[in-house]
Each structure stands twice: as C-alpha cells, then as structure tokens.
Coordinates of N, CA and C and ligand atoms in Angstrom, one line a residue:
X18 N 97.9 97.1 132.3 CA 96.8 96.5 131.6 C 97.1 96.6 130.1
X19 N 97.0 95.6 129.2 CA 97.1 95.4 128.1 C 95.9 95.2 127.0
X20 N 95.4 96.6 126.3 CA 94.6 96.3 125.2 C 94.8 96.2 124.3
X21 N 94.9 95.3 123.6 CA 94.8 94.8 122.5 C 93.6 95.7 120.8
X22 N 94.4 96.2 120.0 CA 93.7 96.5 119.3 C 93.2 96.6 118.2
X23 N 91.6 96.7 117.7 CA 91.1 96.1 116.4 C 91.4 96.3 115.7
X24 N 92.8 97.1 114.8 CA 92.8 97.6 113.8 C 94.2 97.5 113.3
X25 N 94.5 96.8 111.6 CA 95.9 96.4 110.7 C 96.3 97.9 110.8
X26 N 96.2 99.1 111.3 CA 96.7 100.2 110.8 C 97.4 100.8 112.1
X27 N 98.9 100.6 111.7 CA 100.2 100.7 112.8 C 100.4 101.9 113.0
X28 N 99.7 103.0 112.5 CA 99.7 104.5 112.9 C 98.9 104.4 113.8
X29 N 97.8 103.7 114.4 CA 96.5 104.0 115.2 C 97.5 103.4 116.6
X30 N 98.1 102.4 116.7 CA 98.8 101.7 117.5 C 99.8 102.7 118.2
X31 N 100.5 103.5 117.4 CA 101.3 104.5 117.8 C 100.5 105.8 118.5
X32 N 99.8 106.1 117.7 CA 99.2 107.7 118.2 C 98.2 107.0 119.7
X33 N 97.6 106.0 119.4 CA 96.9 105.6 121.1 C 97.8 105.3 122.0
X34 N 99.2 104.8 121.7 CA 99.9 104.3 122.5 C 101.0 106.0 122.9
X35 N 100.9 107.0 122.4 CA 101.3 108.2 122.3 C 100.3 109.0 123.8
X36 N 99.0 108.7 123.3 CA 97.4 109.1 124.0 C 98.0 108.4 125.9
X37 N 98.2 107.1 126.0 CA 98.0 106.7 126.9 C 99.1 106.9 127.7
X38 N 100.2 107.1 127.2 CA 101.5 107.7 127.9 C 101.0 109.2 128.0
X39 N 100.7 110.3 127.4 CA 100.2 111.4 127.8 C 99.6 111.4 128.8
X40 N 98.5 110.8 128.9 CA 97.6 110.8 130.0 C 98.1 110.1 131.1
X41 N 99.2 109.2 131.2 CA 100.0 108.8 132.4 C 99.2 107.3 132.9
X42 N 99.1 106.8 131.9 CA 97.8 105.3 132.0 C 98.8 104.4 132.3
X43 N 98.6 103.4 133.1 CA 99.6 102.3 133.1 C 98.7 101.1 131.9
X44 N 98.3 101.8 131.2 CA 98.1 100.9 129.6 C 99.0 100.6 128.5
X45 N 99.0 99.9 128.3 CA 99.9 99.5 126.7 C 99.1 99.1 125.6
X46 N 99.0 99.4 124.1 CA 98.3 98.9 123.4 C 99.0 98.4 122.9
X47 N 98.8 97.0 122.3 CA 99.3 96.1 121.5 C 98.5 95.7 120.2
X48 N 99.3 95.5 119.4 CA 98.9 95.7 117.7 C 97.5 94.2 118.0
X49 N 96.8 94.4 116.7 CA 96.2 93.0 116.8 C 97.2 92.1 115.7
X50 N 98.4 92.9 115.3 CA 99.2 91.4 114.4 C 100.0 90.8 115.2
X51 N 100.2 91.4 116.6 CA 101.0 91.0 117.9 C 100.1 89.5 118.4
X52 N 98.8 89.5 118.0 CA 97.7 89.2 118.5 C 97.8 87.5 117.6
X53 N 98.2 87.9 116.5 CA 98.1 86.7 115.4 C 97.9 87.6 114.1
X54 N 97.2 88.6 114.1 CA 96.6 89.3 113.1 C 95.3 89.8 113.1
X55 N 94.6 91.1 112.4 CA 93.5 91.2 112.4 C 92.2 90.8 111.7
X56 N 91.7 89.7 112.1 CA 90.7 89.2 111.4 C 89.7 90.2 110.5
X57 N 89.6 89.5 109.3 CA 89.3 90.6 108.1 C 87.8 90.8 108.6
X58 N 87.2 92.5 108.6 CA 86.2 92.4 108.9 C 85.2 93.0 107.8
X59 N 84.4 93.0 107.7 CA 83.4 93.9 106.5 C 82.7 95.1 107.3
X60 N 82.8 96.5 107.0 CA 82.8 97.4 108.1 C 81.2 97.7 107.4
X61 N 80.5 97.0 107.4 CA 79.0 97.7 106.7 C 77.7 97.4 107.8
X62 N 78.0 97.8 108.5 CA 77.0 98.3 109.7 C 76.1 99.3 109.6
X63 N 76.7 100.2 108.7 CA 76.5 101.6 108.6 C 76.2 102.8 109.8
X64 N 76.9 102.1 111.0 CA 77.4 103.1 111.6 C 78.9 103.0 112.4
X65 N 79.5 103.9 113.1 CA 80.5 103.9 113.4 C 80.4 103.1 114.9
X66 N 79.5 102.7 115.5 CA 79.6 101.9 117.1 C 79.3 100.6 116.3
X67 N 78.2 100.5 115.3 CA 78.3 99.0 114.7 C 79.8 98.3 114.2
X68 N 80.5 99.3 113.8 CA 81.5 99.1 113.1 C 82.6 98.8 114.1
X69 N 82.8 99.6 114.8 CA 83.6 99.6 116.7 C 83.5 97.9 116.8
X70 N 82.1 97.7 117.1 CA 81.6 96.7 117.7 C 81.6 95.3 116.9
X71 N 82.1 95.5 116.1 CA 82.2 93.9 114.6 C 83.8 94.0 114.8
X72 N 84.8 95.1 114.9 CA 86.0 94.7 114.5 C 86.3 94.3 116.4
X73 N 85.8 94.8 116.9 CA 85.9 94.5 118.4 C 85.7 92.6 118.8
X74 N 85.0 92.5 118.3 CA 84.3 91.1 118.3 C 85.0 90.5 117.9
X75 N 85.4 90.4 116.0 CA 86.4 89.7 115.5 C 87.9 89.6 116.2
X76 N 87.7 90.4 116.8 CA 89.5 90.4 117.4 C 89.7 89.5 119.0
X77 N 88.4 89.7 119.6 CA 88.5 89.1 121.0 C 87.9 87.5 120.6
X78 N 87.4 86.9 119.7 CA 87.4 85.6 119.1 C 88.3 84.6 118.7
X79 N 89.9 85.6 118.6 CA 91.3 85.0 118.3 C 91.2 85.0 119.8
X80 N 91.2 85.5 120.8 CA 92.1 85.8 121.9 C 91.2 85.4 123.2
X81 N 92.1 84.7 124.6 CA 91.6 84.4 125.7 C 90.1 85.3 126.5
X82 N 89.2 84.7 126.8 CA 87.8 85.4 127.4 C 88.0 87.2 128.5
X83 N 89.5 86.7 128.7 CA 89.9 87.7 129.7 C 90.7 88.8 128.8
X84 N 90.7 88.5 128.0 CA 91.6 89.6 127.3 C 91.0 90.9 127.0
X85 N 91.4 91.8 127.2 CA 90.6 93.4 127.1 C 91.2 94.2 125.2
X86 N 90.2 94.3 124.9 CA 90.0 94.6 123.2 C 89.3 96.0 123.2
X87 N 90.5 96.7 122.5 CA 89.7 98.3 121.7 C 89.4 98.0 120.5
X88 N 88.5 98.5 119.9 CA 88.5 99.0 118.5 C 87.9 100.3 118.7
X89 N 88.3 101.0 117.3 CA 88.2 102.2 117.2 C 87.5 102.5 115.7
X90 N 86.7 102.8 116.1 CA 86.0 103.5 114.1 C 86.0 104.6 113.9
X91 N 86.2 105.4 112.8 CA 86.3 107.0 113.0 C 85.9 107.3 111.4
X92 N 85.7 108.6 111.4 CA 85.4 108.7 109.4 C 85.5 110.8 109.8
X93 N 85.6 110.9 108.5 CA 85.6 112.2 108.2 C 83.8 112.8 107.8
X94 N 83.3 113.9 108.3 CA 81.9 114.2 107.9 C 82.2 114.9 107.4
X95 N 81.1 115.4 106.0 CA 81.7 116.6 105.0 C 80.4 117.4 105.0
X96 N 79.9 118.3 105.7 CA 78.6 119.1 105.4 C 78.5 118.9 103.9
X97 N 79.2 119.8 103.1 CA 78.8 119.6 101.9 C 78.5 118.1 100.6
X98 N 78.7 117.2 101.4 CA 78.6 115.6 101.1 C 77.3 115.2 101.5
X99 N 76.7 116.1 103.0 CA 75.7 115.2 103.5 C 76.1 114.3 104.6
X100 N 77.3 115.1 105.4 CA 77.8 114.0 105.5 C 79.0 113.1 105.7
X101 N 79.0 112.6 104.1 CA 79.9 111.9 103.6 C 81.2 112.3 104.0
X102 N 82.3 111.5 103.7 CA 82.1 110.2 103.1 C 81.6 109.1 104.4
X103 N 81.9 110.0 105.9 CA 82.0 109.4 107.2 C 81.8 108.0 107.4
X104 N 80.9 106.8 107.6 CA 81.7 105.2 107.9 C 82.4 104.8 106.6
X105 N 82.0 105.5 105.5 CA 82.9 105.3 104.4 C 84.1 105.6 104.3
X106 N 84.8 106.1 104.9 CA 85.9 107.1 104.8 C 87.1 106.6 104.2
X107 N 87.3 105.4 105.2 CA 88.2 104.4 104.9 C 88.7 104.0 103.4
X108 N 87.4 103.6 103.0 CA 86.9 103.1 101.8 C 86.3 104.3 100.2
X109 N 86.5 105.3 100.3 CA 86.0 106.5 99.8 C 86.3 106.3 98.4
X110 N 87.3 105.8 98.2 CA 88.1 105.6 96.6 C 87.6 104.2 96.4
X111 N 87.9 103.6 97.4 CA 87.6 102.1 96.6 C 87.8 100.8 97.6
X112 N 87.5 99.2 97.4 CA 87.7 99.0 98.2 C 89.2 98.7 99.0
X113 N 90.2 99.2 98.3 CA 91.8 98.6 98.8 C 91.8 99.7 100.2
X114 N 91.0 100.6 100.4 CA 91.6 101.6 101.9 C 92.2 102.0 101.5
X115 N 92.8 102.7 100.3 CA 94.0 103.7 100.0 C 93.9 105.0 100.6
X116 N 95.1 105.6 101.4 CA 94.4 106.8 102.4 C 94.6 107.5 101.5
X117 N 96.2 107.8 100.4 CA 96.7 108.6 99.7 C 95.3 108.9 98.5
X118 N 94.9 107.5 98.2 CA 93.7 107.7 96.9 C 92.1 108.5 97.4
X119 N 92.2 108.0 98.7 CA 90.7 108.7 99.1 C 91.3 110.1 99.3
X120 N 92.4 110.6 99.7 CA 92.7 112.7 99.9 C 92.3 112.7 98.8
X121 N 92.9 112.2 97.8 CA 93.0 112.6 96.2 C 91.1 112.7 95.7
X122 N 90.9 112.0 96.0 CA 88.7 112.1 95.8 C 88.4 113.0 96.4
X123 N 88.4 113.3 97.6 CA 88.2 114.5 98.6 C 88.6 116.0 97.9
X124 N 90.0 116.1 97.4 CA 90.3 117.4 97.1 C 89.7 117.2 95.6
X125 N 88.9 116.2 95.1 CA 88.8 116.7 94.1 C 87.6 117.1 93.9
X126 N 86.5 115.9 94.4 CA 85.0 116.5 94.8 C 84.6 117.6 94.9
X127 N 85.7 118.0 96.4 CA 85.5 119.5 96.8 C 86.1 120.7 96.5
X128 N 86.8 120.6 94.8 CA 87.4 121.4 94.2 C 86.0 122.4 93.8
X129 N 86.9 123.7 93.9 CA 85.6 124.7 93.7 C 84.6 125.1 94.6
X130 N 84.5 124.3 95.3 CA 83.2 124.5 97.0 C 84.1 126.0 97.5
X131 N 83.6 126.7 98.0 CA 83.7 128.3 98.3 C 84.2 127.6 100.5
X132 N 84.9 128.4 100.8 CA 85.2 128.5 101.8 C 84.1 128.3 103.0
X133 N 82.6 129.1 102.8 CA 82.0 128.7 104.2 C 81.0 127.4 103.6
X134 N 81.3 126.8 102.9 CA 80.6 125.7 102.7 C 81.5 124.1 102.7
X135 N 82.3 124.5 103.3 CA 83.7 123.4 103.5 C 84.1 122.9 104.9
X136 N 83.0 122.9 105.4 CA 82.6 122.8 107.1 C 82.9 121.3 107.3
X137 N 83.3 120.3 108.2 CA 83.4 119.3 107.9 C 83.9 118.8 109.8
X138 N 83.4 117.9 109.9 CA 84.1 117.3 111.1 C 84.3 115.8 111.3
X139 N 85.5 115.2 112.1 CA 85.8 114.1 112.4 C 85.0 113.3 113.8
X140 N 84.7 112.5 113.7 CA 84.3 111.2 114.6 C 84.8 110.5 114.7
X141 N 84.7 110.0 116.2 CA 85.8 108.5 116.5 C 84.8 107.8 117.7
X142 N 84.6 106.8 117.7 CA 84.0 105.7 118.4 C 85.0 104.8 119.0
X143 N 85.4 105.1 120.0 CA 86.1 103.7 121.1 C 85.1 102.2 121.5
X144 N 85.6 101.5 121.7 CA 84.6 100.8 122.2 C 85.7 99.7 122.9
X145 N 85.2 99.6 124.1 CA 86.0 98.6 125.2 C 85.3 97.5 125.1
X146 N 86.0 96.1 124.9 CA 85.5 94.8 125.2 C 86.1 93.7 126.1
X147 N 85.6 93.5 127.3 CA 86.1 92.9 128.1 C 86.1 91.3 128.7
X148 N 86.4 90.9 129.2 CA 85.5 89.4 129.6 C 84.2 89.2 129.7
X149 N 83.1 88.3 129.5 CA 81.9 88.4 130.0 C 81.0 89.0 129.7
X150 N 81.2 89.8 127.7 CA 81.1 90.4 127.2 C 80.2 91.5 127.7
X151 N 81.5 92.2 129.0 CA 81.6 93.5 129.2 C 81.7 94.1 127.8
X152 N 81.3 95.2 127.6 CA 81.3 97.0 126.7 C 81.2 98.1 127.2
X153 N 82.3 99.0 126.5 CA 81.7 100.5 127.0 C 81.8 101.3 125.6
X154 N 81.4 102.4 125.5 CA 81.3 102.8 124.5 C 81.7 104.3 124.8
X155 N 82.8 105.2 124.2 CA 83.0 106.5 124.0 C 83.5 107.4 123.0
X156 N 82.7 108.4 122.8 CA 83.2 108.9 121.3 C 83.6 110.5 121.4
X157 N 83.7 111.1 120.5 CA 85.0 112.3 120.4 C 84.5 112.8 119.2
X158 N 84.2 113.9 119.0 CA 84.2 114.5 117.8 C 85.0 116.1 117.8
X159 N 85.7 116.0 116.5 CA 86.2 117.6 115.8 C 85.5 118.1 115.2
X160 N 85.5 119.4 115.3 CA 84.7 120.5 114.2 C 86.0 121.2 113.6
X161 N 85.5 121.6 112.0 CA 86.6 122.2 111.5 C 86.0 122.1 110.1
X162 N 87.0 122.4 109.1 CA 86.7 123.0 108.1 C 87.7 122.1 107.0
X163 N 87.7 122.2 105.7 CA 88.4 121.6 104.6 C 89.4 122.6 103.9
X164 N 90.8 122.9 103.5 CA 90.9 123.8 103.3 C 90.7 123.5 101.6
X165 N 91.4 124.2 100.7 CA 91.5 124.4 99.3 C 92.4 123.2 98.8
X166 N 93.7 123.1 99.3 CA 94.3 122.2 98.8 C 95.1 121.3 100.2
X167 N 96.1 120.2 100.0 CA 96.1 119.4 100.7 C 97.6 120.1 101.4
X168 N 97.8 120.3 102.8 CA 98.9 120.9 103.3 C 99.5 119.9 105.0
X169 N 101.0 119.7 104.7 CA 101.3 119.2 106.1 C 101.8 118.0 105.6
X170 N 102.6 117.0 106.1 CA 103.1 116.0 106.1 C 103.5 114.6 107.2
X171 N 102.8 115.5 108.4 CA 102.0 114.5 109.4 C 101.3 113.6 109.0
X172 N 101.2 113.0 110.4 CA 99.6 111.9 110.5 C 99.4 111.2 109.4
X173 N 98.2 110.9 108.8 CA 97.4 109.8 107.7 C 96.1 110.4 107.4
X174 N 95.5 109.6 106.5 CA 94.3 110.1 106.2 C 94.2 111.4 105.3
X175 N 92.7 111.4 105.7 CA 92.4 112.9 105.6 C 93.3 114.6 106.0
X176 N 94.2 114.2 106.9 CA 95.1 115.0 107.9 C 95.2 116.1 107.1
X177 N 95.6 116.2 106.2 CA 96.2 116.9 105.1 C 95.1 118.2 104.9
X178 N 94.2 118.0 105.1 CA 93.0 118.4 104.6 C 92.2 119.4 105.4
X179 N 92.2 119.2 106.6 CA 91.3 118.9 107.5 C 92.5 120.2 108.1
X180 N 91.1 121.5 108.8 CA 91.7 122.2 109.5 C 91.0 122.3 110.9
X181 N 91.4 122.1 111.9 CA 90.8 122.1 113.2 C 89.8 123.5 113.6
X182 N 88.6 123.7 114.2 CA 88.0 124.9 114.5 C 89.2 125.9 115.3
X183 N 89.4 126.9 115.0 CA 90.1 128.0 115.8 C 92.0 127.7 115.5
X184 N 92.0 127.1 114.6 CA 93.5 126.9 114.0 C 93.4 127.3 112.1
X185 N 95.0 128.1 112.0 CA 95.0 128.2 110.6 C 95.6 126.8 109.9
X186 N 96.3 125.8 111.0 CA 97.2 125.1 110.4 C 96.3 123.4 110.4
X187 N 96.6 122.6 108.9 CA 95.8 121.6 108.8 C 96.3 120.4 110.1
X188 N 95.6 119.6 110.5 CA 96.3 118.1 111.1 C 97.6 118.1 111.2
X189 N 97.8 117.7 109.9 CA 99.2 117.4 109.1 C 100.0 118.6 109.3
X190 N 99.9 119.6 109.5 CA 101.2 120.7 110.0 C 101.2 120.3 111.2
X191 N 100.1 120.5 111.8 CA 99.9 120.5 113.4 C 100.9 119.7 114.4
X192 N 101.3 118.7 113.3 CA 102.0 117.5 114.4 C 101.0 116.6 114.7
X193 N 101.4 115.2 115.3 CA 100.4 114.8 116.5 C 100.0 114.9 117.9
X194 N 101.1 115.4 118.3 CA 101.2 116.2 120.0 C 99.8 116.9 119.7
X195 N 100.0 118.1 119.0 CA 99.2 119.1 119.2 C 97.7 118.4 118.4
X196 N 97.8 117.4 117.4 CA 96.6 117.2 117.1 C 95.9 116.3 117.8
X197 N 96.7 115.3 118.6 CA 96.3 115.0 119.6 C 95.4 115.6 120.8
X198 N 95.5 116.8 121.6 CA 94.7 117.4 121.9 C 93.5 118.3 121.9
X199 N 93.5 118.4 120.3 CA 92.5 118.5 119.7 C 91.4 117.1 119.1
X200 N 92.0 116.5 118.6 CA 91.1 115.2 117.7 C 90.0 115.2 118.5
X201 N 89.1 114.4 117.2 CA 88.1 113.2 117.5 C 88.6 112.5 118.3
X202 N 90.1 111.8 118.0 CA 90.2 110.7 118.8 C 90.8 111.0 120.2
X203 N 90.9 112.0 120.1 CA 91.7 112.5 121.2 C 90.8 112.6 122.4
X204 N 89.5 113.1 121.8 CA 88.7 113.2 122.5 C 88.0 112.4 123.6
X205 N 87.7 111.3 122.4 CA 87.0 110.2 122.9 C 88.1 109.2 123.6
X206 N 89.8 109.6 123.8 CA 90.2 108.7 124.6 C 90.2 109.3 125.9
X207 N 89.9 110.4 126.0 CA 90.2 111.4 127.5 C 88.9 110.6 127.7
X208 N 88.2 110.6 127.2 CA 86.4 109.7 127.9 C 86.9 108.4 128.3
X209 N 87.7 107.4 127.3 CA 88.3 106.3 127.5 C 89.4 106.2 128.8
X210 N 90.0 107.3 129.0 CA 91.1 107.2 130.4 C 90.6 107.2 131.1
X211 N 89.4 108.5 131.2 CA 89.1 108.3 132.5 C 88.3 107.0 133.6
X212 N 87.6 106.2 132.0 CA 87.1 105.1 132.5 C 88.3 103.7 132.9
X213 N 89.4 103.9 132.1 CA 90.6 102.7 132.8 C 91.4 103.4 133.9
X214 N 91.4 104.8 134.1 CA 91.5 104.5 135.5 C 90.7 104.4 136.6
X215 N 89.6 103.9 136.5 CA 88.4 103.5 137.3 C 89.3 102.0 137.6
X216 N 89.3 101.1 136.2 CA 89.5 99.9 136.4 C 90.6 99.6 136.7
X217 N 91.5 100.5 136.3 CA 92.7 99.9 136.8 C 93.6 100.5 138.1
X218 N 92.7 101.3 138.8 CA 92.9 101.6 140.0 C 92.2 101.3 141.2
Ligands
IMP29 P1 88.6 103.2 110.3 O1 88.2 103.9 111.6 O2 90.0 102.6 110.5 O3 87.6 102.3 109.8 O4 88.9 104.3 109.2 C1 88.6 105.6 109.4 C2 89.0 106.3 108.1 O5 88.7 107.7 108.4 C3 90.5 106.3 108.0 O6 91.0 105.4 107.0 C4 90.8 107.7 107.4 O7 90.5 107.8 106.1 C5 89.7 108.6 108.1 N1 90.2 109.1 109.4 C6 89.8 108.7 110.7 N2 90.5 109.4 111.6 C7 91.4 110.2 110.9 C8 92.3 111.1 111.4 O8 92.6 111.4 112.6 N3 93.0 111.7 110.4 C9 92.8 111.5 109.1 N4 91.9 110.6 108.6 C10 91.2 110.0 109.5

C-alpha cells in the first residue's frame, strides 16, 4: 500500500518510512514532491487535526479519488508558554519555517526559566485520507522537559532541546531508532499501524 504524504519536509518521509519498516507494514510512504509537489497550505486552523486535515485535503486534490494520503501535524507544548508555541511551532520565528531560527527563539525565551518549570511536551496528529472521503484520525503525545541549552545533532526541529520523560539524553543525542520509540510521533503511528494492518490484511 502506498501513502502518499502531506508534507515538503524530507525528514518526515524518512523517519515514517523508518516507523513502517519497524513495525513490519507492507507500506511505503512516498514524498508528496513524488506526487507533483505539496500544495502550499495556510496551517491556521488553530488546531493540530484542523491542520492534519487542510494539508490532507490539499494533497489528495492533486491525486486519483483512490489514492491513500497521510498528513501529519505536530508542534512542541511549553508549559511555561501556555502552551506555546504548539500549532505554531513550525512557524515560531517567522513565517519562512526556519527550524534552526525557531531552536534559537526557544532557547532564548526560556533562558533563565529554573528547571521544574521547563516541562514541555510534543503532539503529533496522523490523519488518514482515503477514497470516498474516508478519515481516521490518531494522535501520540511525549512528556518531557526543556533542557538549559541546545544538545545532540540528530533529528530536526526542536530535537535539540527537548528531553524525553525518564531519559537524561535530549532527541538529538538519542538517535532516531531510539527516539522513535519514544515520540509523539512514534506514538501515534503504532495507533496508525495497527489500523493498516486491518486494511491491509
Ligand atoms: P508541522 O507538523 O510540519 O506543521 O510542523 C511541526 C513543527 O513542530 C516542526 O516544524 C518542528 O518545529 C516541531 N516538531 C514537530 N515534531 C517534532 C519533532 O519530532 N522534533 C522536533 N521538532 C518537532
């Protein structure tokens, strides 16, 4: 089975396509620039299944009624933000999506915040779109904490930053094997497998 996915960001293509060979899926994800490209979408829903569900849309509009489409939305929550920057995440610095410029706002904001007030966790929203506009919807969340400064040279994003509950080492040391079995997204694709292998068995 071939899903097709919402999103220009070729790390997300790799680490799902990482996810679905772990889990032993006879899935393949394929980029949406494989697709033609990803139709530009405006992520202001203000939530993360609205958000799933617009880049989902835009992408199965290029493509045949039978074609099967993920999108994925995900953000960083910061207790001490409120929150924040979460559907913003992407976007935190500005609107170009710079991941390197949003760490750099992150570690700066939360320069000086004391250790138990650096609580912070990740979200990730799957959302399947099928023929006949079939949907399913599954999500994943991490708990964890922010550390002081930015550590690791993994992954993207926030990674750097971001220390998983019951680990000393951030994302970005972690690897993605092992952060893999921790994530948000990790999470919400174990919800996601178990539902394609319904369908696809
Ligand atoms: P979107 O889901 O592509 O709209 O963007 C989510 C944004 O949240 C990314 O650009 C990152 O800034 C952040 N983010 C989501 N998941 C992760 C992750 O696993 N590691 C680091 N940052 C993440």
């Amino acid at each position: 089975m071939k899903l097709f996915l919402a999103s220009g960001n070729a790390h997300k293509v790799a680490e799902m396509n990482s996810l679905a060979l772990a889990g032993g899926l006879a899935v393949e994800i394929v980029s949406a620039k494989a697709a033609g490209g990803m139709p530009p979408v405006a992520e202001d829903t203000g939530t993360f299944i609205g958000n799933a569900r617009k880049k989902a849309l835009a992408l199965k509009a290029i493509l045949p009624d039978e074609a099967w489409v993920l999108a994925d939305d995900s953000g960083l929550c910061v207790d001490a933000l409120g929150g924040g920057p979460g559907v913003e995440s992407a976007y935190y610095a500005g609107p170009l999506g710079d991941g390197a410029a949003n760490l750099r706002k992150l570690v700066e904001v939360m320069r000086g915040v004391p250790g138990e007030k650096r609580g912070a966790y990740f979200v990730c929203v799957l959302l399947l779109a099928g023929p006949k506009g079939a949907e399913a919807v599954f999500a994943g969340r991490c708990d964890g904490r922010l550390s002081q400064e930015p550590r690791g040279g993994a992954g993207f994003g926030y990674d750097p930053l971001f220390v998983p509950e019951g680990c000393e080492l951030s994302f970005a040391e972690l690897g993605d094997t092992v952060k893999n079995t921790l994530s948000h997204r990790g999470r919400a694709w174990a919800r996601l497998a178990e539902h394609l292998l319904r369908l696809t068995s």
